[in-house]
PDB file of C-alpha atoms in Angstrom:
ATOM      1  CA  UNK H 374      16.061   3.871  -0.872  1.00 71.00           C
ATOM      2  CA  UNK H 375      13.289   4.893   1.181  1.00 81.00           C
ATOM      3  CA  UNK H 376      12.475   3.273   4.541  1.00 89.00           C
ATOM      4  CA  UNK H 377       8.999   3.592   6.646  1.00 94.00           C
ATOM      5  CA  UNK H 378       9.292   2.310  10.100  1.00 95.00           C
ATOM      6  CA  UNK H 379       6.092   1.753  11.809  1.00 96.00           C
ATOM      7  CA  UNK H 380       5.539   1.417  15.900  1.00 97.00           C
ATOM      8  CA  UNK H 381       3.671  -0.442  17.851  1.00 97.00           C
ATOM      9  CA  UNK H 382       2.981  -3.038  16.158  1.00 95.00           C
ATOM     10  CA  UNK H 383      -0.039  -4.436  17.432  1.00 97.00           C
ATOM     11  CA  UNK H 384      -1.988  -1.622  19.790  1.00 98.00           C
ATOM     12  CA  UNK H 385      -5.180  -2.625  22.016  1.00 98.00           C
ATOM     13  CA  UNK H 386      -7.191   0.104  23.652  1.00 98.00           C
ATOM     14  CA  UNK H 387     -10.617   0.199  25.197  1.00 98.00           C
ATOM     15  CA  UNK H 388     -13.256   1.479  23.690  1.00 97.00           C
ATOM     16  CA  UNK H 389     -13.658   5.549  23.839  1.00 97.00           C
ATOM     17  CA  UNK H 390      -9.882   5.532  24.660  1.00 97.00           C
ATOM     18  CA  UNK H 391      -7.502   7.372  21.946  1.00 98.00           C
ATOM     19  CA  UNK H 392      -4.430   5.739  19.535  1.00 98.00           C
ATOM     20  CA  UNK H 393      -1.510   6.548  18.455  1.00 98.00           C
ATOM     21  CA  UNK H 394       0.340   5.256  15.675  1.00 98.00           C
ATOM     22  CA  UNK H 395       3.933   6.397  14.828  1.00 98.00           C
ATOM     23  CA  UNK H 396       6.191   6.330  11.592  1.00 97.00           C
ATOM     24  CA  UNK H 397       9.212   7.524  10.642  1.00 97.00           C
ATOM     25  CA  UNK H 398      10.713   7.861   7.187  1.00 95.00           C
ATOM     26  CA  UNK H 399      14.247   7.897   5.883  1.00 92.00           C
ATOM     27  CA  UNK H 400      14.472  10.077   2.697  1.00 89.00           C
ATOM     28  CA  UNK H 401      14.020  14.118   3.680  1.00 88.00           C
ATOM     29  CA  UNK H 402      12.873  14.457  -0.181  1.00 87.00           C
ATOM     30  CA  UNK H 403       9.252  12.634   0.688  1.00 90.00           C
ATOM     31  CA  UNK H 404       6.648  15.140   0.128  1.00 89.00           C
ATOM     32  CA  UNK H 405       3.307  13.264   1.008  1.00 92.00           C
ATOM     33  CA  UNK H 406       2.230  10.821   3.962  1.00 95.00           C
ATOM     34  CA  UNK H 407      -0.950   8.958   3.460  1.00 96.00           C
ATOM     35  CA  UNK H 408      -2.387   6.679   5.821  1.00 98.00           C
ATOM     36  CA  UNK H 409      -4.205   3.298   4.948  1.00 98.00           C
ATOM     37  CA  UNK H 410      -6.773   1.176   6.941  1.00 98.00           C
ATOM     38  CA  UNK H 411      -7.213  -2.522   5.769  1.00 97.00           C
ATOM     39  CA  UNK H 412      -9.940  -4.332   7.500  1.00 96.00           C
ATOM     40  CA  UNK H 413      -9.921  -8.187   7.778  1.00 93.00           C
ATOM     41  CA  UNK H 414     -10.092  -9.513   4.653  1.00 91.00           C
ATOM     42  CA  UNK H 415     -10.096  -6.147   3.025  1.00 94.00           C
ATOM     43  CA  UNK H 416      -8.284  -4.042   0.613  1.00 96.00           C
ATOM     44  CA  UNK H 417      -6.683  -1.094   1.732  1.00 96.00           C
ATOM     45  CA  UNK H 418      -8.577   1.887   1.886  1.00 97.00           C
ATOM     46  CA  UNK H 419      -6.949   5.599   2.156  1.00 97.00           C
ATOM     47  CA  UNK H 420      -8.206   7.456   5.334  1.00 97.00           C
ATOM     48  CA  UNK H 421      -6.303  10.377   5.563  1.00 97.00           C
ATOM     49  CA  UNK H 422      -2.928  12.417   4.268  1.00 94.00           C
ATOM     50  CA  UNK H 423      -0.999  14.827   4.375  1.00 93.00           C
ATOM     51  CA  UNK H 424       1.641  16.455   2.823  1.00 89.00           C
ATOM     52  CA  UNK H 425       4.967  18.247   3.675  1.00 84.00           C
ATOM     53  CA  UNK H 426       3.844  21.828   3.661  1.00 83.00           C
ATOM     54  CA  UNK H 427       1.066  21.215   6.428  1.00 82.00           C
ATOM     55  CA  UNK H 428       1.910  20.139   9.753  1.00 90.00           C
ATOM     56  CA  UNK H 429      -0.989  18.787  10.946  1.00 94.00           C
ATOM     57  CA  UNK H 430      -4.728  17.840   9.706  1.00 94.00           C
ATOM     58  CA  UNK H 431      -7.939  16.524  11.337  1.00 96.00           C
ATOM     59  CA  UNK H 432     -11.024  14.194   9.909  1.00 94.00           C
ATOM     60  CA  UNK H 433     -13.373  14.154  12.554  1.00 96.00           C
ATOM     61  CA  UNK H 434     -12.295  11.512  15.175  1.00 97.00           C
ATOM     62  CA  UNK H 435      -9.025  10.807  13.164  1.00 98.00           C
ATOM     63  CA  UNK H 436      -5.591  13.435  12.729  1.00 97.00           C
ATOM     64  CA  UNK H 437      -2.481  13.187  10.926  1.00 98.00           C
ATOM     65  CA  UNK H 438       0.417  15.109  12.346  1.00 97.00           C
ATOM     66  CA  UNK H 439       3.848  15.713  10.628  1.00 96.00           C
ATOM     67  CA  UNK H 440       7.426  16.795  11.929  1.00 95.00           C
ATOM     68  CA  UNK H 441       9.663  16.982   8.773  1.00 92.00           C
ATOM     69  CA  UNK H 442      12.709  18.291  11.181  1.00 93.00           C
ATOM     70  CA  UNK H 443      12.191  14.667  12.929  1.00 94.00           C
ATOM     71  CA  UNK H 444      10.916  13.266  10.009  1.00 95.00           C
ATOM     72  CA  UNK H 445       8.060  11.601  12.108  1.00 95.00           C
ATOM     73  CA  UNK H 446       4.192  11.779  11.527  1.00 97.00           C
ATOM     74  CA  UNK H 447       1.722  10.212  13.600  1.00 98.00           C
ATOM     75  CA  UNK H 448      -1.823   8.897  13.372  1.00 98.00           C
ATOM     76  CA  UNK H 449      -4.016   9.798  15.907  1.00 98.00           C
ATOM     77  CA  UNK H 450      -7.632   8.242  16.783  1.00 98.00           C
ATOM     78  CA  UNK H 451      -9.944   9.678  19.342  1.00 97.00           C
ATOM     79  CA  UNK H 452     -12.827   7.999  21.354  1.00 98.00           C
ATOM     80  CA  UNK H 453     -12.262   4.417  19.700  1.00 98.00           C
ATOM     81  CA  UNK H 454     -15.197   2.589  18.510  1.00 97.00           C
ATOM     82  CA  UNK H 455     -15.013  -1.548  17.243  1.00 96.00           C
ATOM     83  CA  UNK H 456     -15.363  -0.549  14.030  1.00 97.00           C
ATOM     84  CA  UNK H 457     -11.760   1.046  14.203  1.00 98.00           C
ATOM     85  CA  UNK H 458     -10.163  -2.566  14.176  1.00 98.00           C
ATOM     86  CA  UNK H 459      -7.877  -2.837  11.715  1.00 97.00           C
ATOM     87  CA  UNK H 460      -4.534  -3.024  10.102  1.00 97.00           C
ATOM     88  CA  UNK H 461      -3.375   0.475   9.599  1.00 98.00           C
ATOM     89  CA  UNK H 462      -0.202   1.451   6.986  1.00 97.00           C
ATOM     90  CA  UNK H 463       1.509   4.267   6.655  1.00 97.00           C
ATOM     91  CA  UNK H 464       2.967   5.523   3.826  1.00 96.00           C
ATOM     92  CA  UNK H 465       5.799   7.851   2.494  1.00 94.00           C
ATOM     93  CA  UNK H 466       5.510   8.907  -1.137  1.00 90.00           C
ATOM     94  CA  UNK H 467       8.563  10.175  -2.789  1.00 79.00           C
ATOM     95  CA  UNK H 468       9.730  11.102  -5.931  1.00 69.00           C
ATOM     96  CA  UNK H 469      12.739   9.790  -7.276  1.00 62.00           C
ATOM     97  CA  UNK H 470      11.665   9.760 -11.717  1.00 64.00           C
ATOM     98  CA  UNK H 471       9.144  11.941 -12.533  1.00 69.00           C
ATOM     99  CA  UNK H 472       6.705   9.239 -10.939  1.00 77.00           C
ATOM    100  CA  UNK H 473       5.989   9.324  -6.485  1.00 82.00           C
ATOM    101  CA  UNK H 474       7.066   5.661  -5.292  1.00 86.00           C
ATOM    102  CA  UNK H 475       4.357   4.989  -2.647  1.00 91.00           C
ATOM    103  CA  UNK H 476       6.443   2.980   0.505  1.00 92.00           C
ATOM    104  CA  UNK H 477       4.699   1.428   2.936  1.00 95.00           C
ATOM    105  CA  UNK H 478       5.562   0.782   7.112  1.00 94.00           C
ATOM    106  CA  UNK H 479       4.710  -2.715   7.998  1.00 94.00           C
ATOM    107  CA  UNK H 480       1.543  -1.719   9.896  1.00 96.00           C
ATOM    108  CA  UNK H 481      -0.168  -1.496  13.164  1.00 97.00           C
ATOM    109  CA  UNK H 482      -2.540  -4.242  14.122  1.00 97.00           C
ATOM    110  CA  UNK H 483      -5.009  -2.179  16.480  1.00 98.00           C
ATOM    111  CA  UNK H 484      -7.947  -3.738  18.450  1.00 98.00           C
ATOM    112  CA  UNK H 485     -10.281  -1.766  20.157  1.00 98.00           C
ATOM    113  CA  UNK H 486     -11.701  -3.311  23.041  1.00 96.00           C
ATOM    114  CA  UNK H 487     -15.487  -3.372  23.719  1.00 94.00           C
TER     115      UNK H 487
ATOM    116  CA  UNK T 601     -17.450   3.475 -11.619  1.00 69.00           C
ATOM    117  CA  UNK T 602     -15.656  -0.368 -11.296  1.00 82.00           C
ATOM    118  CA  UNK T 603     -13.114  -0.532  -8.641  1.00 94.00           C
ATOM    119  CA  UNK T 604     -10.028  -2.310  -9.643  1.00 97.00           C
ATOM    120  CA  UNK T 605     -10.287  -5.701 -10.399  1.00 97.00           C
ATOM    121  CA  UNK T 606      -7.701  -8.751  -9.777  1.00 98.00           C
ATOM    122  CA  UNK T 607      -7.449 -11.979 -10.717  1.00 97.00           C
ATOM    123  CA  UNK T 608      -7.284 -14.767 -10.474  1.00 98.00           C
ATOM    124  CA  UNK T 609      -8.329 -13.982  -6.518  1.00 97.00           C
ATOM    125  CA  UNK T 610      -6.660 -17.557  -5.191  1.00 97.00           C
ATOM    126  CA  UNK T 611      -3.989 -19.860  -6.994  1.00 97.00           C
ATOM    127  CA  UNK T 612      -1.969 -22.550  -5.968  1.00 98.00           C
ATOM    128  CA  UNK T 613       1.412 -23.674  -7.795  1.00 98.00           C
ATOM    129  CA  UNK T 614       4.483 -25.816  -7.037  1.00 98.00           C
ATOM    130  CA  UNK T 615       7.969 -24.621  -6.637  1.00 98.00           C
ATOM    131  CA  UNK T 616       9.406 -24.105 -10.054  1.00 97.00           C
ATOM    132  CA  UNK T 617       6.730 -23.093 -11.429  1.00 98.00           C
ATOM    133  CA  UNK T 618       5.715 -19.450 -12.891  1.00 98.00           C
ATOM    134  CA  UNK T 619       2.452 -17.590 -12.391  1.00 98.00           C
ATOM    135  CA  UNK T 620       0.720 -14.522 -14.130  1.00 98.00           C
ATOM    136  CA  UNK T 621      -1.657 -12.210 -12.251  1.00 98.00           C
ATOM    137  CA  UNK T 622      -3.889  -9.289 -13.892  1.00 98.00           C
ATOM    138  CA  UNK T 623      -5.057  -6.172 -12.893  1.00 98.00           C
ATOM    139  CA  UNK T 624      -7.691  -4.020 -14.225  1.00 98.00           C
ATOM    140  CA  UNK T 625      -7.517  -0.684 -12.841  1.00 97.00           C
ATOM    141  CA  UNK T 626     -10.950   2.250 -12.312  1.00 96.00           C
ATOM    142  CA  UNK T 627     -11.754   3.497 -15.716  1.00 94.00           C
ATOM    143  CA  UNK T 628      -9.673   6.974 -16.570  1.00 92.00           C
ATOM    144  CA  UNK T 629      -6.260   5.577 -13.896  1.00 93.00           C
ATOM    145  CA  UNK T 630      -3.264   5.475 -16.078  1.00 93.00           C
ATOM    146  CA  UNK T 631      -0.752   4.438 -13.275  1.00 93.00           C
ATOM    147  CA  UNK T 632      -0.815   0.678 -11.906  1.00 96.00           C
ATOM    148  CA  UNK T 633       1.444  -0.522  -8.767  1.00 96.00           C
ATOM    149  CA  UNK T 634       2.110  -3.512  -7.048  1.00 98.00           C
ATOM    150  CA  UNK T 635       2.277  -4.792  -4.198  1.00 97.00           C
ATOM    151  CA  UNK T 636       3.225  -8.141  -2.043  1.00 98.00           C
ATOM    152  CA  UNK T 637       1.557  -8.200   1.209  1.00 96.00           C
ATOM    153  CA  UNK T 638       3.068 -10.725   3.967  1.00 92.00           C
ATOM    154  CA  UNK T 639       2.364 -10.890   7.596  1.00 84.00           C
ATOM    155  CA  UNK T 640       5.109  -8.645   9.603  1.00 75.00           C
ATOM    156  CA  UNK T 641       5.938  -7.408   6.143  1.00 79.00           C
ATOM    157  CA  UNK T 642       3.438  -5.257   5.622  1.00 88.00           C
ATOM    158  CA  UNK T 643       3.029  -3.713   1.959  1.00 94.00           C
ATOM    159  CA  UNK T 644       6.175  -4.032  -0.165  1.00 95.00           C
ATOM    160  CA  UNK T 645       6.553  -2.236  -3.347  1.00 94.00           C
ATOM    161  CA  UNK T 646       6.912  -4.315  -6.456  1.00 96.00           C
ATOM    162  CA  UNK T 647       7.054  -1.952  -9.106  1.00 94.00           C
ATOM    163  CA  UNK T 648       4.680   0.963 -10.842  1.00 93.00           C
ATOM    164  CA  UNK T 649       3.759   1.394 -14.392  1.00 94.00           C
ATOM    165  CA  UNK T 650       2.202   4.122 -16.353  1.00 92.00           C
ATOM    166  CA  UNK T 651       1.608   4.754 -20.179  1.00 91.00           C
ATOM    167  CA  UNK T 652       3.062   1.283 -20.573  1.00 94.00           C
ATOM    168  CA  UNK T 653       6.443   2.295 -19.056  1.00 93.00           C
ATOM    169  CA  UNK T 654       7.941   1.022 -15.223  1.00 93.00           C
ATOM    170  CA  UNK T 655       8.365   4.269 -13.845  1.00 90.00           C
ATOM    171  CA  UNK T 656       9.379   2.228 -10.451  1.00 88.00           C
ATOM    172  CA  UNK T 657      10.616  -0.453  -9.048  1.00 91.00           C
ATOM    173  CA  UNK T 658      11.312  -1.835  -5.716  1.00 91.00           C
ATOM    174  CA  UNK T 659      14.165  -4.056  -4.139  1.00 92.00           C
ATOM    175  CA  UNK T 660      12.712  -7.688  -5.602  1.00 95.00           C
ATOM    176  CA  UNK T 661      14.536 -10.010  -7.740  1.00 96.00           C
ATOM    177  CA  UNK T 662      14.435 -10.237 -11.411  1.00 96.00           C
ATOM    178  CA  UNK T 663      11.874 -13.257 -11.136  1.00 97.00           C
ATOM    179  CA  UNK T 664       9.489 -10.639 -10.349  1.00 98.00           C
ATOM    180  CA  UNK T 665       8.498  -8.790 -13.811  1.00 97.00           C
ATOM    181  CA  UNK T 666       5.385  -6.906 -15.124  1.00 97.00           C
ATOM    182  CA  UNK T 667       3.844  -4.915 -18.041  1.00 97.00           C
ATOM    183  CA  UNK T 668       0.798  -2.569 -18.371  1.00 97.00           C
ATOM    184  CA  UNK T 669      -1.008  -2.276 -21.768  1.00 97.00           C
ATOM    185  CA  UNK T 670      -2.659   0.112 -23.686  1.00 96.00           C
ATOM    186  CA  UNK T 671      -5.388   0.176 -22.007  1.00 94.00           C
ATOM    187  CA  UNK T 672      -3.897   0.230 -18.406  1.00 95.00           C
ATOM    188  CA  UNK T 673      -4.525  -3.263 -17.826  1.00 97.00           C
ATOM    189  CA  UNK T 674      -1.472  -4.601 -15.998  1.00 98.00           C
ATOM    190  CA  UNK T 675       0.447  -7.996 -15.720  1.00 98.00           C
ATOM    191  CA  UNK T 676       2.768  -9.295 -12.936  1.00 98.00           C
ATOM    192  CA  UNK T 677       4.552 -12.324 -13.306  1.00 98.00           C
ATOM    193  CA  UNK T 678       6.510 -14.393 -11.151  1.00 98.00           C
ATOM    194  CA  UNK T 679       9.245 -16.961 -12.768  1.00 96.00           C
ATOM    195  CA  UNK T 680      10.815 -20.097 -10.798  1.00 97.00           C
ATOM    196  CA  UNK T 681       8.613 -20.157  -8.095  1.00 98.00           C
ATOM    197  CA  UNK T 682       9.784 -19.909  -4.225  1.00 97.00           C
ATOM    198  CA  UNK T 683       8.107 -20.738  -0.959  1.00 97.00           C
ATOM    199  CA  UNK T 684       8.729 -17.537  -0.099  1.00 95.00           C
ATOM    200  CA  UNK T 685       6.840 -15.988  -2.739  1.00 97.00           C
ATOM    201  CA  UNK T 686       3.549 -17.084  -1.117  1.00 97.00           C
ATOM    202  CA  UNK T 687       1.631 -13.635  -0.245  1.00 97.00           C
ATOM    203  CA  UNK T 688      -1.178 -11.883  -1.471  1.00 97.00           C
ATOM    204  CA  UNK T 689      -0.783  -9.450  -4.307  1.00 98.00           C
ATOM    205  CA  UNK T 690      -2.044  -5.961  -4.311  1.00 98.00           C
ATOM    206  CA  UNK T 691      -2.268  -4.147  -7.451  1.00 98.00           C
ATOM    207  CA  UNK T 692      -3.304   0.010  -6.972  1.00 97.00           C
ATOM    208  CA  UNK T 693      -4.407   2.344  -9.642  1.00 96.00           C
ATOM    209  CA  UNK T 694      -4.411   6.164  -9.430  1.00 93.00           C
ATOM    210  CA  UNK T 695      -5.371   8.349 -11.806  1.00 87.00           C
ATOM    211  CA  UNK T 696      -1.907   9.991 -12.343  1.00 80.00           C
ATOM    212  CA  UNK T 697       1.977   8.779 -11.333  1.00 71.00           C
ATOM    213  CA  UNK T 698       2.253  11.594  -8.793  1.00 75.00           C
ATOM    214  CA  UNK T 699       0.707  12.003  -5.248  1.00 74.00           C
ATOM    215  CA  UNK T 700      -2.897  10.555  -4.631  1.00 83.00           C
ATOM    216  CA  UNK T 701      -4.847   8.307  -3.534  1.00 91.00           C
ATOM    217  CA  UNK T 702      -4.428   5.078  -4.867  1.00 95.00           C
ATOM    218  CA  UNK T 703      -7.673   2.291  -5.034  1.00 96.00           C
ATOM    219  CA  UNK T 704      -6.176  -1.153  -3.914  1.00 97.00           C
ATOM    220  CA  UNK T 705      -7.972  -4.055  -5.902  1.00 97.00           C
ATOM    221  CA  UNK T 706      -9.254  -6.896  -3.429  1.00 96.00           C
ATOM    222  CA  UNK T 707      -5.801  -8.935  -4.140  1.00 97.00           C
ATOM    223  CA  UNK T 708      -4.533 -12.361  -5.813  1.00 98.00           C
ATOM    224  CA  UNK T 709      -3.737 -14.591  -3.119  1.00 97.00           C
ATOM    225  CA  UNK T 710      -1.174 -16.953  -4.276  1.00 98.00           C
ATOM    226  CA  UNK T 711       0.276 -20.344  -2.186  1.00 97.00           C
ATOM    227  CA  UNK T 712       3.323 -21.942  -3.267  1.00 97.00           C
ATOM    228  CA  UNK T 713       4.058 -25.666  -1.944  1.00 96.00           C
TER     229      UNK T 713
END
């Protein structure tokens, strides 16, 4: 089945300094790539996607890019702020019935340093 | 709109024992997941229903079983209870079974001893 591998696993950066977050996926038929924050004590929230026709999309301070070749897409955050402390997931969504299974990497712990 | 709603939010049982969580997904989803969230584990797919009917399922043992209802409300249960099974419980609704975002409820956390 599916498999999201998710590195690092814990990230610490100074504030104003940029992340990067990096998955990889096993199955070449995944077709969308969403990417999840989760906040201490919070539920996952979706802050960005893409899927496999586009090869790379921005949201203000926050981009997504995908390699399908590799099968590798990244997360990238620029100029850091506090507030970006969090657990973040990424995802693979593939469809093996007529329904996408959703599989998640194990996350990134990322602290952003005042 | 409600966001999807989980309870009970904290249980604890004993080993042997069997447990039933509920989720209520946003008004208008049709498709219900779950998940078990451990540390290091990250989010691990339990199984996805829609229209009543598991559409998927993940790599967990049979003790691990659910059901959605008519009107999308969905069930997870958990038979002959393990320490391992101690995690917090994610359920997700989305509005369709195919690619989209899906709304996490705040989760059941459950502690086996």
């Amino acid at each position: 089945g599916e498999n999201v591998e998710q590195h690092p696993s814990t990230l610490s950066v100074q504030e104003g300094d940029s992340a990067v977050i990096k998955c990889t996926y096993s199955d070449s038929a995944s077709n969308y790539f969403p990417w999840y924050k989760q906040e201490l004590g919070k539920r996952p929230q979706l802050i960005i996607d893409i899927r496999s026709n586009v090869g790379e999309k921005k949201d203000q301070r926050i981009a997504v890019t995908l390699n399908k070749t590799a099968k590798h897409f990244s997360l990238h955050i620029t100029e850091t702020q506090p507030e970006d402390s969090a657990v973040y997931f990424c995802a693979a969504s593939i469809t093996e019935t007529s329904y996408d299974k959703v599989i998640f990497g194990p996350g990134t712990s990322l602290s952003v340093i005042p | 709109k409600a966001g999807v709603t989980q309870t009970p939010r904290y249980l604890i049982k004993t080993r042997g024992q069997q447990v039933t969580l509920s989720c209520s997904p946003i008004s208008g989803h049709r498709s219900v997941s779950w998940y078990q969230q451990t540390p290091g584990q990250g989010l691990q797919f339990l199984f996805e229903y829609f229209s009543e009917t598991q559409r998927n399922k993940g790599n967990f043992p049979g003790r691990f079983s659910g059901r959605q209802f008519s009107n999308s409300r969905s069930e997870m249960n958990v038979s002959t209870l393990e320490l391992g099974d101690s995690a917090l419980y994610l359920c997700a609704s989305r509005r369709t079974g195919r690619t989209g975002e899906l709304f996490f409820g705040e989760g059941s956390r459950l502690t086996v001893l």
